[in-house]
PDB file of C-alpha atoms in Angstrom:
ATOM      1  CA  UNK P  66      59.989 135.654  56.863  1.00 59.00           C
ATOM      2  CA  UNK P  67      57.534 138.439  56.333  1.00 70.00           C
ATOM      3  CA  UNK P  68      57.878 141.679  55.647  1.00 76.00           C
ATOM      4  CA  UNK P  69      57.527 142.791  59.012  1.00 72.00           C
ATOM      5  CA  UNK P  70      59.830 140.617  60.738  1.00 75.00           C
ATOM      6  CA  UNK P  71      62.396 141.460  58.248  1.00 83.00           C
ATOM      7  CA  UNK P  72      62.026 145.001  58.939  1.00 84.00           C
ATOM      8  CA  UNK P  73      62.699 144.623  62.381  1.00 80.00           C
ATOM      9  CA  UNK P  74      65.558 142.187  61.906  1.00 86.00           C
ATOM     10  CA  UNK P  75      67.426 144.898  59.659  1.00 89.00           C
ATOM     11  CA  UNK P  76      66.902 147.356  62.625  1.00 86.00           C
ATOM     12  CA  UNK P  77      68.140 145.120  64.959  1.00 84.00           C
ATOM     13  CA  UNK P  78      71.153 144.186  62.661  1.00 89.00           C
ATOM     14  CA  UNK P  79      72.086 147.789  62.333  1.00 89.00           C
ATOM     15  CA  UNK P  80      71.766 148.686  66.159  1.00 84.00           C
ATOM     16  CA  UNK P  81      74.033 146.147  67.127  1.00 82.00           C
ATOM     17  CA  UNK P  82      76.342 146.573  64.002  1.00 86.00           C
ATOM     18  CA  UNK P  83      79.594 148.085  65.338  1.00 83.00           C
ATOM     19  CA  UNK P  84      80.697 149.146  61.521  1.00 90.00           C
ATOM     20  CA  UNK P  85      78.872 149.718  58.185  1.00 92.00           C
ATOM     21  CA  UNK P  86      76.599 146.562  57.260  1.00 92.00           C
ATOM     22  CA  UNK P  87      76.626 145.723  53.517  1.00 94.00           C
ATOM     23  CA  UNK P  88      73.235 144.645  51.807  1.00 94.00           C
ATOM     24  CA  UNK P  89      74.831 141.196  51.003  1.00 94.00           C
ATOM     25  CA  UNK P  90      75.859 140.608  54.336  1.00 93.00           C
ATOM     26  CA  UNK P  91      72.469 141.287  55.645  1.00 94.00           C
ATOM     27  CA  UNK P  92      70.992 139.621  52.732  1.00 93.00           C
ATOM     28  CA  UNK P  93      73.062 136.202  53.746  1.00 92.00           C
ATOM     29  CA  UNK P  94      71.738 136.755  57.199  1.00 90.00           C
ATOM     30  CA  UNK P  95      68.031 137.018  56.725  1.00 90.00           C
ATOM     31  CA  UNK P  96      68.210 134.401  53.607  1.00 89.00           C
ATOM     32  CA  UNK P  97      66.835 136.689  51.175  1.00 92.00           C
ATOM     33  CA  UNK P  98      67.989 138.522  48.051  1.00 93.00           C
ATOM     34  CA  UNK P  99      70.228 141.780  48.227  1.00 94.00           C
ATOM     35  CA  UNK P 100      67.455 143.193  46.193  1.00 93.00           C
ATOM     36  CA  UNK P 101      65.017 142.652  49.081  1.00 93.00           C
ATOM     37  CA  UNK P 102      67.422 144.350  51.274  1.00 93.00           C
ATOM     38  CA  UNK P 103      67.651 147.559  49.393  1.00 94.00           C
ATOM     39  CA  UNK P 104      63.446 147.617  48.949  1.00 92.00           C
ATOM     40  CA  UNK P 105      63.432 147.067  52.768  1.00 92.00           C
ATOM     41  CA  UNK P 106      66.112 149.776  53.690  1.00 93.00           C
ATOM     42  CA  UNK P 107      64.198 152.298  51.127  1.00 93.00           C
ATOM     43  CA  UNK P 108      60.702 151.465  53.379  1.00 90.00           C
ATOM     44  CA  UNK P 109      62.826 152.106  56.647  1.00 89.00           C
ATOM     45  CA  UNK P 110      64.181 155.388  55.476  1.00 90.00           C
ATOM     46  CA  UNK P 111      60.825 156.335  54.294  1.00 89.00           C
ATOM     47  CA  UNK P 112      59.473 155.805  57.806  1.00 84.00           C
ATOM     48  CA  UNK P 113      61.927 158.068  59.065  1.00 85.00           C
ATOM     49  CA  UNK P 114      64.422 155.194  60.724  1.00 86.00           C
ATOM     50  CA  UNK P 115      67.641 156.911  60.626  1.00 89.00           C
ATOM     51  CA  UNK P 116      69.501 154.644  58.147  1.00 91.00           C
ATOM     52  CA  UNK P 117      72.675 156.155  56.165  1.00 92.00           C
ATOM     53  CA  UNK P 118      74.644 154.802  53.794  1.00 92.00           C
ATOM     54  CA  UNK P 119      74.509 153.236  50.485  1.00 88.00           C
ATOM     55  CA  UNK P 120      75.206 150.267  47.703  1.00 87.00           C
ATOM     56  CA  UNK P 121      78.441 148.924  48.183  1.00 84.00           C
ATOM     57  CA  UNK P 122      79.515 151.212  51.132  1.00 89.00           C
ATOM     58  CA  UNK P 123      77.192 149.652  53.688  1.00 93.00           C
ATOM     59  CA  UNK P 124      74.875 151.077  56.080  1.00 94.00           C
ATOM     60  CA  UNK P 125      74.652 152.318  59.533  1.00 92.00           C
ATOM     61  CA  UNK P 126      72.058 153.513  62.078  1.00 87.00           C
ATOM     62  CA  UNK P 127      72.419 156.840  63.461  1.00 85.00           C
ATOM     63  CA  UNK P 128      73.054 157.187  67.202  1.00 78.00           C
ATOM     64  CA  UNK P 129      69.800 157.994  69.131  1.00 69.00           C
ATOM     65  CA  UNK P 130      67.127 155.608  67.502  1.00 68.00           C
ATOM     66  CA  UNK P 131      65.958 152.669  69.693  1.00 61.00           C
ATOM     67  CA  UNK P 132      63.356 150.232  70.170  1.00 57.00           C
ATOM     68  CA  UNK P 133      61.295 150.250  73.473  1.00 56.00           C
ATOM     69  CA  UNK P 134      63.402 148.811  75.975  1.00 56.00           C
ATOM     70  CA  UNK P 135      62.532 145.206  77.503  1.00 57.00           C
ATOM     71  CA  UNK P 136      62.527 145.008  81.215  1.00 60.00           C
ATOM     72  CA  UNK P 137      62.892 141.819  83.046  1.00 69.00           C
ATOM     73  CA  UNK P 138      63.855 140.413  86.356  1.00 67.00           C
ATOM     74  CA  UNK P 139      66.648 138.069  86.968  1.00 68.00           C
ATOM     75  CA  UNK P 140      64.045 135.090  87.362  1.00 74.00           C
ATOM     76  CA  UNK P 141      62.442 136.379  83.780  1.00 77.00           C
ATOM     77  CA  UNK P 142      65.379 136.182  82.530  1.00 75.00           C
ATOM     78  CA  UNK P 143      66.449 132.746  83.809  1.00 76.00           C
ATOM     79  CA  UNK P 144      63.250 131.397  82.613  1.00 82.00           C
ATOM     80  CA  UNK P 145      63.653 132.843  79.094  1.00 83.00           C
ATOM     81  CA  UNK P 146      67.501 131.333  78.865  1.00 80.00           C
ATOM     82  CA  UNK P 147      66.162 128.078  79.819  1.00 81.00           C
ATOM     83  CA  UNK P 148      63.178 128.217  77.730  1.00 86.00           C
ATOM     84  CA  UNK P 149      65.278 128.844  74.553  1.00 85.00           C
ATOM     85  CA  UNK P 150      67.872 126.267  75.297  1.00 83.00           C
ATOM     86  CA  UNK P 151      64.879 123.883  75.692  1.00 84.00           C
ATOM     87  CA  UNK P 152      63.961 124.708  72.140  1.00 85.00           C
ATOM     88  CA  UNK P 153      67.204 123.080  70.982  1.00 81.00           C
ATOM     89  CA  UNK P 154      66.245 120.007  71.750  1.00 82.00           C
ATOM     90  CA  UNK P 155      63.465 119.714  69.289  1.00 84.00           C
ATOM     91  CA  UNK P 156      63.649 118.574  65.873  1.00 81.00           C
ATOM     92  CA  UNK P 157      62.237 121.844  64.848  1.00 88.00           C
ATOM     93  CA  UNK P 158      65.338 123.906  62.878  1.00 87.00           C
ATOM     94  CA  UNK P 159      63.179 126.730  61.982  1.00 88.00           C
ATOM     95  CA  UNK P 160      61.979 127.438  65.783  1.00 88.00           C
ATOM     96  CA  UNK P 161      65.562 126.930  66.756  1.00 88.00           C
ATOM     97  CA  UNK P 162      66.842 129.312  64.520  1.00 88.00           C
ATOM     98  CA  UNK P 163      64.449 131.690  65.759  1.00 88.00           C
ATOM     99  CA  UNK P 164      65.219 130.912  69.251  1.00 86.00           C
ATOM    100  CA  UNK P 165      68.952 132.366  68.709  1.00 85.00           C
ATOM    101  CA  UNK P 166      67.466 135.364  66.848  1.00 86.00           C
ATOM    102  CA  UNK P 167      65.702 136.129  70.273  1.00 84.00           C
ATOM    103  CA  UNK P 168      68.518 135.526  72.132  1.00 80.00           C
ATOM    104  CA  UNK P 169      70.257 137.979  69.991  1.00 79.00           C
ATOM    105  CA  UNK P 170      67.532 140.715  70.011  1.00 77.00           C
ATOM    106  CA  UNK P 171      66.868 140.606  73.901  1.00 77.00           C
ATOM    107  CA  UNK P 172      70.614 140.683  74.572  1.00 75.00           C
ATOM    108  CA  UNK P 173      70.681 143.844  72.250  1.00 72.00           C
ATOM    109  CA  UNK P 174      67.866 145.780  74.077  1.00 68.00           C
ATOM    110  CA  UNK P 175      68.423 144.716  77.756  1.00 67.00           C
ATOM    111  CA  UNK P 176      70.482 146.629  80.220  1.00 64.00           C
ATOM    112  CA  UNK P 177      73.901 145.322  81.057  1.00 64.00           C
ATOM    113  CA  UNK P 178      73.276 143.163  84.309  1.00 59.00           C
ATOM    114  CA  UNK P 179      70.298 141.544  82.710  1.00 61.00           C
ATOM    115  CA  UNK P 180      72.474 140.757  79.447  1.00 66.00           C
ATOM    116  CA  UNK P 181      74.630 138.927  81.845  1.00 65.00           C
ATOM    117  CA  UNK P 182      72.231 136.754  83.015  1.00 61.00           C
ATOM    118  CA  UNK P 183      71.500 135.575  79.382  1.00 65.00           C
ATOM    119  CA  UNK P 184      74.969 134.997  78.685  1.00 66.00           C
ATOM    120  CA  UNK P 185      75.686 133.055  82.025  1.00 59.00           C
ATOM    121  CA  UNK P 186      76.681 129.031  81.584  1.00 61.00           C
ATOM    122  CA  UNK P 187      74.973 128.139  84.882  1.00 62.00           C
ATOM    123  CA  UNK P 188      71.594 127.237  83.448  1.00 64.00           C
ATOM    124  CA  UNK P 189      71.211 123.629  81.169  1.00 66.00           C
ATOM    125  CA  UNK P 190      68.433 121.985  79.509  1.00 66.00           C
ATOM    126  CA  UNK P 191      69.964 118.270  79.437  1.00 66.00           C
ATOM    127  CA  UNK P 192      68.406 115.258  78.081  1.00 67.00           C
ATOM    128  CA  UNK P 193      67.975 113.764  74.543  1.00 71.00           C
ATOM    129  CA  UNK P 194      67.605 115.658  71.506  1.00 71.00           C
ATOM    130  CA  UNK P 195      64.358 114.763  69.238  1.00 71.00           C
ATOM    131  CA  UNK P 196      65.311 113.009  66.177  1.00 72.00           C
ATOM    132  CA  UNK P 197      64.995 115.080  63.043  1.00 73.00           C
ATOM    133  CA  UNK P 198      61.664 114.365  61.222  1.00 76.00           C
ATOM    134  CA  UNK P 199      61.445 113.143  57.769  1.00 81.00           C
ATOM    135  CA  UNK P 200      59.795 116.464  56.749  1.00 87.00           C
ATOM    136  CA  UNK P 201      60.171 120.093  57.787  1.00 88.00           C
ATOM    137  CA  UNK P 202      57.944 120.718  60.797  1.00 89.00           C
ATOM    138  CA  UNK P 203      57.320 124.505  59.923  1.00 90.00           C
ATOM    139  CA  UNK P 204      55.062 123.245  57.282  1.00 93.00           C
ATOM    140  CA  UNK P 205      52.802 122.011  59.953  1.00 94.00           C
ATOM    141  CA  UNK P 206      53.232 125.312  62.112  1.00 93.00           C
ATOM    142  CA  UNK P 207      52.284 127.510  59.095  1.00 93.00           C
ATOM    143  CA  UNK P 208      49.472 125.094  58.230  1.00 95.00           C
ATOM    144  CA  UNK P 209      48.124 125.507  61.641  1.00 95.00           C
ATOM    145  CA  UNK P 210      48.104 129.256  61.595  1.00 92.00           C
ATOM    146  CA  UNK P 211      46.874 129.314  57.815  1.00 93.00           C
ATOM    147  CA  UNK P 212      44.177 126.670  58.845  1.00 95.00           C
ATOM    148  CA  UNK P 213      45.454 124.900  55.484  1.00 97.00           C
ATOM    149  CA  UNK P 214      45.208 121.138  55.236  1.00 97.00           C
ATOM    150  CA  UNK P 215      47.753 118.984  55.101  1.00 97.00           C
ATOM    151  CA  UNK P 216      48.421 115.898  52.865  1.00 97.00           C
ATOM    152  CA  UNK P 217      50.157 113.003  54.697  1.00 96.00           C
ATOM    153  CA  UNK P 218      51.988 109.882  53.560  1.00 95.00           C
ATOM    154  CA  UNK P 219      51.812 108.050  57.235  1.00 95.00           C
ATOM    155  CA  UNK P 220      52.485 104.624  58.606  1.00 91.00           C
ATOM    156  CA  UNK P 221      50.914 103.618  61.846  1.00 86.00           C
ATOM    157  CA  UNK P 222      52.387 101.526  64.792  1.00 86.00           C
ATOM    158  CA  UNK P 223      52.031  98.504  62.804  1.00 88.00           C
ATOM    159  CA  UNK P 224      53.423  99.673  59.825  1.00 88.00           C
ATOM    160  CA  UNK P 225      50.619  99.893  57.515  1.00 91.00           C
ATOM    161  CA  UNK P 226      50.906 102.924  55.445  1.00 93.00           C
ATOM    162  CA  UNK P 227      47.875 105.098  54.442  1.00 94.00           C
ATOM    163  CA  UNK P 228      47.229 108.571  52.540  1.00 95.00           C
ATOM    164  CA  UNK P 229      45.658 111.033  54.933  1.00 95.00           C
ATOM    165  CA  UNK P 230      44.075 114.480  54.407  1.00 97.00           C
ATOM    166  CA  UNK P 231      44.162 116.324  57.765  1.00 97.00           C
ATOM    167  CA  UNK P 232      43.211 119.631  59.184  1.00 97.00           C
ATOM    168  CA  UNK P 233      46.333 120.471  61.846  1.00 97.00           C
ATOM    169  CA  UNK P 234      44.980 122.217  64.954  1.00 96.00           C
ATOM    170  CA  UNK P 235      48.037 121.605  67.392  1.00 94.00           C
ATOM    171  CA  UNK P 236      51.737 120.452  67.502  1.00 91.00           C
ATOM    172  CA  UNK P 237      52.771 118.884  70.565  1.00 91.00           C
ATOM    173  CA  UNK P 238      56.652 118.565  71.010  1.00 86.00           C
ATOM    174  CA  UNK P 239      57.865 115.373  72.884  1.00 83.00           C
ATOM    175  CA  UNK P 240      61.990 114.889  73.882  1.00 75.00           C
ATOM    176  CA  UNK P 241      61.958 111.979  71.385  1.00 78.00           C
ATOM    177  CA  UNK P 242      59.073 113.255  68.674  1.00 82.00           C
ATOM    178  CA  UNK P 243      56.417 115.625  68.054  1.00 88.00           C
ATOM    179  CA  UNK P 244      52.725 114.593  67.851  1.00 92.00           C
ATOM    180  CA  UNK P 245      50.351 116.721  65.088  1.00 95.00           C
ATOM    181  CA  UNK P 246      46.902 116.993  66.682  1.00 96.00           C
ATOM    182  CA  UNK P 247      44.378 116.912  63.423  1.00 96.00           C
ATOM    183  CA  UNK P 248      40.990 116.187  62.531  1.00 96.00           C
ATOM    184  CA  UNK P 249      41.460 113.152  60.070  1.00 96.00           C
ATOM    185  CA  UNK P 250      39.265 113.008  57.242  1.00 95.00           C
ATOM    186  CA  UNK P 251      39.824 109.451  56.689  1.00 93.00           C
ATOM    187  CA  UNK P 252      38.935 108.769  60.352  1.00 92.00           C
ATOM    188  CA  UNK P 253      36.519 111.460  60.589  1.00 94.00           C
ATOM    189  CA  UNK P 254      37.550 112.148  64.147  1.00 94.00           C
ATOM    190  CA  UNK P 255      40.746 114.121  65.740  1.00 94.00           C
ATOM    191  CA  UNK P 256      43.750 111.926  66.014  1.00 94.00           C
ATOM    192  CA  UNK P 257      47.448 112.241  66.749  1.00 94.00           C
ATOM    193  CA  UNK P 258      50.108 111.602  64.344  1.00 95.00           C
ATOM    194  CA  UNK P 259      53.613 111.015  65.243  1.00 93.00           C
ATOM    195  CA  UNK P 260      55.957 113.058  63.244  1.00 92.00           C
ATOM    196  CA  UNK P 261      58.512 110.133  62.947  1.00 90.00           C
ATOM    197  CA  UNK P 262      56.023 108.105  61.339  1.00 93.00           C
ATOM    198  CA  UNK P 263      55.160 110.810  58.597  1.00 94.00           C
ATOM    199  CA  UNK P 264      56.565 109.550  55.292  1.00 93.00           C
ATOM    200  CA  UNK P 265      55.297 112.628  53.272  1.00 93.00           C
ATOM    201  CA  UNK P 266      53.588 115.899  54.223  1.00 95.00           C
ATOM    202  CA  UNK P 267      52.408 118.763  51.834  1.00 96.00           C
ATOM    203  CA  UNK P 268      50.089 121.559  52.235  1.00 95.00           C
ATOM    204  CA  UNK P 269      47.113 121.264  50.053  1.00 95.00           C
ATOM    205  CA  UNK P 270      45.228 124.048  48.057  1.00 93.00           C
ATOM    206  CA  UNK P 271      42.383 123.680  50.471  1.00 95.00           C
ATOM    207  CA  UNK P 272      41.773 125.208  54.055  1.00 96.00           C
ATOM    208  CA  UNK P 273      39.584 124.868  56.736  1.00 96.00           C
ATOM    209  CA  UNK P 274      39.305 128.639  57.676  1.00 94.00           C
ATOM    210  CA  UNK P 275      37.235 129.630  60.663  1.00 92.00           C
ATOM    211  CA  UNK P 276      37.295 125.757  62.348  1.00 94.00           C
ATOM    212  CA  UNK P 277      40.457 125.460  64.056  1.00 94.00           C
ATOM    213  CA  UNK P 278      39.321 126.733  67.155  1.00 93.00           C
ATOM    214  CA  UNK P 279      35.974 124.403  67.036  1.00 93.00           C
ATOM    215  CA  UNK P 280      38.210 121.876  66.260  1.00 95.00           C
ATOM    216  CA  UNK P 281      40.536 122.817  69.596  1.00 94.00           C
ATOM    217  CA  UNK P 282      37.675 123.122  71.679  1.00 93.00           C
ATOM    218  CA  UNK P 283      36.635 119.811  70.759  1.00 92.00           C
ATOM    219  CA  UNK P 284      40.084 118.474  71.470  1.00 93.00           C
ATOM    220  CA  UNK P 285      40.397 119.933  74.824  1.00 89.00           C
ATOM    221  CA  UNK P 286      36.940 118.680  75.926  1.00 86.00           C
ATOM    222  CA  UNK P 287      38.163 115.072  76.149  1.00 72.00           C
ATOM    223  CA  UNK P 288      36.238 114.360  73.111  1.00 54.00           C
ATOM    224  CA  UNK P 289      39.679 112.595  71.699  1.00 47.00           C
ATOM    225  CA  UNK P 290      39.225 109.982  74.643  1.00 44.00           C
ATOM    226  CA  UNK P 291      36.710 108.360  72.205  1.00 46.00           C
ATOM    227  CA  UNK P 292      38.319 108.798  69.237  1.00 46.00           C
ATOM    228  CA  UNK P 293      40.794 105.692  69.677  1.00 45.00           C
ATOM    229  CA  UNK P 294      44.311 104.990  67.633  1.00 44.00           C
ATOM    230  CA  UNK P 295      45.093 106.764  64.525  1.00 53.00           C
TER     231      UNK P 295
END
């Protein structure tokens, strides 16, 4: 988790807490070290965020500090609830954890009537849940953001194993699996790689900086229809 995101998470934890929160509890929640929490608390206090407390006794947020309110209509809240529920059907564990954090953040920021819309059990996302991939899909999402090449051990629909170096540009989620859209350096073309056929996936030390948007334009222009199977 990046530092800016972690600082926001700490503010959210303290805003919603009904008693002092120790650094150890926050560290476990955010999956970081206790030392990182101490540094982050000090940074927030230096930014005049009204956090009081200390090591061993826990931290609290003084009343009066708040983040800008989120204002949604009932229909917008229902759209959020359903969208977060749909994420639970993917095999992307990091995104599912993020969806749960979003739920908590919004619940803590919106007025009571809208909070009730989030807590209702009237909306469900039904259907099969994607089987977990043999690797962490977060690696692909980070590579797309950072424009970092990936090295795949891939097995095609006929069971043939190949080693691929790809430039990932998009990730498509289906109910059964996820597809990685990428420029394949072996085929010199844009290809779709089913995540359930990926046997190994690792980030390389090579990048394709500044090329992601061009490749996405190539993909969305319909050029991929000429590419053929992987």
